[in-house]
Structure formats: C-alpha cells, structure tokens
Short mmCIF file of C-alpha atoms in Angstrom, two decimals:
data_model
loop_
_atom_site.label_atom_id
_atom_site.label_comp_id
_atom_site.label_asym_id
_atom_site.label_seq_id
_atom_site.Cartn_x
_atom_site.Cartn_y
_atom_site.Cartn_z
CA MET M 1 28.65 22.98 31.96
CA TRP M 2 30.49 19.75 31.11
CA ARG M 3 27.76 17.67 32.80
CA ARG M 4 25.02 19.34 30.75
CA ALA M 5 26.89 18.81 27.50
CA SER M 6 27.58 15.14 28.24
CA LEU M 7 23.97 14.58 29.33
CA LEU M 8 22.76 16.17 26.09
CA LEU M 9 25.07 13.94 24.04
CA ILE M 10 23.87 10.82 25.86
CA CYS M 11 20.22 11.75 25.25
CA LEU M 12 20.83 12.47 21.57
CA GLY M 13 22.76 9.23 21.14
CA SER M 14 20.06 7.12 22.76
CA MET M 15 17.37 8.79 20.63
CA ALA M 16 19.38 8.07 17.48
CA CYS M 17 19.79 4.42 18.47
CA ALA M 18 16.08 4.07 19.21
CA ALA M 19 15.16 5.60 15.86
CA ALA M 20 17.59 3.34 13.99
CA THR M 21 16.34 0.12 15.59
CA SER M 22 12.64 0.88 15.11
CA SER M 23 12.99 1.29 11.34
CA VAL M 24 14.66 -2.11 10.94
CA ARG M 25 11.69 -4.15 12.21
CA PRO M 26 9.58 -5.68 9.44
CA VAL M 27 5.96 -4.61 9.36
CA THR M 28 3.69 -7.65 9.47
CA SER M 29 0.35 -5.84 9.30
CA ALA M 30 -0.22 -2.20 8.51
CA GLY M 31 -4.00 -2.11 8.81
CA ARG M 32 -7.05 -3.12 6.86
CA ASN M 33 -6.24 -0.95 3.82
CA VAL M 34 -2.65 -2.15 3.40
CA ILE M 35 -1.13 -5.51 2.53
CA THR M 36 2.58 -5.80 3.36
CA ALA M 37 5.24 -7.96 1.72
CA ALA M 38 5.41 -10.01 4.93
CA GLU M 39 1.70 -10.82 4.68
CA ILE M 40 2.12 -11.84 1.05
CA VAL M 41 4.99 -14.20 1.91
CA THR M 42 3.00 -15.90 4.69
CA SER M 43 -0.07 -16.30 2.46
CA HIS M 44 1.79 -18.62 0.01
CA VAL M 45 0.13 -17.17 -3.10
CA HIS M 46 1.52 -17.05 -6.64
CA SER M 47 0.32 -13.67 -7.90
CA VAL M 48 -0.50 -10.21 -6.62
CA TYR M 49 -4.11 -10.75 -7.68
CA GLN M 50 -4.29 -13.92 -5.54
CA ALA M 51 -2.76 -12.06 -2.60
CA VAL M 52 -5.42 -9.37 -2.77
CA LEU M 53 -8.18 -11.95 -3.31
CA GLN M 54 -7.07 -13.99 -0.29
CA LEU M 55 -5.99 -11.24 2.12
CA ARG M 56 -8.27 -8.25 1.32
CA PRO M 57 -11.02 -9.31 -1.12
CA GLU M 58 -12.90 -6.07 -0.40
CA PHE M 59 -10.24 -4.23 -2.49
CA LEU M 60 -11.72 -5.93 -5.59
CA LYS M 61 -15.39 -5.07 -5.07
CA SER M 62 -17.28 -2.41 -7.00
CA ARG M 63 -17.97 0.56 -4.74
CA THR M 64 -20.97 2.14 -6.41
CA SER M 65 -24.23 1.19 -8.09
CA MET M 66 -23.58 3.63 -10.95
CA PRO M 67 -22.82 2.07 -14.37
CA SER M 68 -19.21 2.16 -15.48
CA THR M 69 -18.36 4.61 -18.29
CA PRO M 70 -15.05 5.76 -19.81
CA PHE M 71 -15.29 8.81 -17.53
CA ASN M 72 -16.34 6.98 -14.39
CA GLU M 73 -14.68 3.68 -13.42
CA THR M 74 -16.71 1.90 -10.72
CA ARG M 75 -14.13 -0.83 -10.06
CA SER M 76 -10.79 -0.14 -8.46
CA MET M 77 -7.99 0.88 -10.81
CA VAL M 78 -4.39 -0.27 -10.27
CA TYR M 79 -1.46 2.11 -9.94
CA VAL M 80 2.14 0.92 -9.58
CA ASP M 81 4.51 3.38 -7.92
CA GLY M 82 2.09 6.21 -8.69
CA VAL M 83 1.72 5.38 -12.39
CA PRO M 84 -1.56 4.08 -13.91
CA PHE M 85 -1.20 0.35 -14.61
CA GLY M 86 -4.68 -0.86 -15.56
CA PRO M 87 -7.84 -2.51 -14.28
CA VAL M 88 -7.94 -4.94 -11.36
CA GLU M 89 -7.05 -7.87 -13.63
CA SER M 90 -3.66 -6.26 -14.33
CA LEU M 91 -2.61 -7.28 -10.80
CA ARG M 92 -1.92 -10.71 -12.32
CA GLN M 93 0.96 -9.21 -14.34
CA ILE M 94 2.90 -7.79 -11.37
CA PRO M 95 5.69 -10.04 -10.05
CA LEU M 96 5.23 -10.85 -6.36
CA ASP M 97 8.93 -10.54 -5.54
CA ILE M 98 9.03 -6.79 -6.25
CA VAL M 99 6.00 -5.79 -4.14
CA ARG M 100 6.56 -3.86 -0.91
CA THR M 101 2.94 -2.89 -0.17
CA ILE M 102 -0.51 -3.02 -1.71
CA LYS M 103 -2.78 -0.27 -0.49
CA TYR M 104 -6.43 0.48 -1.14
CA ILE M 105 -7.14 4.20 -1.52
CA ARG M 106 -10.77 5.26 -1.19
CA ALA M 107 -12.43 7.16 -4.03
CA THR M 108 -12.27 10.59 -2.39
CA GLU M 109 -8.52 10.43 -1.77
CA ALA M 110 -7.88 8.69 -5.13
CA ASN M 111 -9.70 11.47 -6.96
CA ILE M 112 -7.55 14.06 -5.21
CA ARG M 113 -4.29 12.19 -5.95
CA TYR M 114 -4.99 10.87 -9.44
CA GLY M 115 -7.92 12.84 -10.84
CA GLY M 116 -11.67 12.68 -10.55
CA VAL M 117 -12.44 9.44 -12.40
CA HIS M 118 -11.82 6.86 -9.65
CA THR M 119 -15.23 6.25 -8.08
CA GLY M 120 -14.13 2.68 -7.33
CA GLY M 121 -10.96 3.78 -5.60
CA VAL M 122 -7.38 2.80 -6.40
CA ILE M 123 -5.25 -0.21 -5.56
CA GLU M 124 -1.80 1.27 -5.20
CA VAL M 125 1.13 -1.15 -5.47
CA THR M 126 4.46 0.07 -4.15
CA THR M 127 7.52 -1.82 -5.33
CA ASN M 128 11.05 -2.24 -4.02
CA LYS M 129 12.75 0.27 -6.30
#
C-alpha cells in the first residue's frame, strides 16, 4: 500500500514539473496564421503594420473579388483583444511592445466569432494584459 501511494506521488510530481517547464518556453513560431512576439522582436520592425507586412503579407490581401460595401468588408478587419479596432491601416496605431500575438482568422471563423460581415477575415491582435 505504501509503495503504491509513493509511486503515485512521484508520478504526479513529475507530471506537474513537466507541465510547469513546458509553459515557460517562449514560442518562436506558432504557424502560418500566427505571428508571435518573438518573431516581431527578431524582425526589427517599428510598427505592427510593418511586422505583418514583413512576416505574413498574405494577412493584408483582399480575399474576395466582390466589391466592398458597408455590409461586406472584403479586406481584413483588425480586432484587439476581441474588440473591433478598425481597418488594416489601424495596425499602425498599436504599440509593438504590448503585442503577444497577431493571428489571421479566416472569414468563416471570423463570421462565427464576430458576426457575418467579415468576408476578408480578421487580424486578431492579442496584447499582454
């Protein structure tokens, strides 16, 4: 009985240590739809817009041949921490030092998350709150 209990404690302790150490590592690249803070630092840019332009220029492209209307935005819209922030050009107003990630969300998912007017997708900026 004592052996089983001590073995269980050792297993739980090693799992806790493994979980704690894996979350400390900085993420350098999180995939083609995400720009991390580490990537921004290594790119030596001066604005969030420049970071997107240099690292993932496809985030800035129009996704449809349909004309843009007030009810149908064909270019990506910017959201900061889940709140609408503006058109792509508004990326120039976001300070680099507060950005954790910049993520492109495709139109289908963006329409589910933020409503059905994002045919160009969403550029979602997550900050260090």
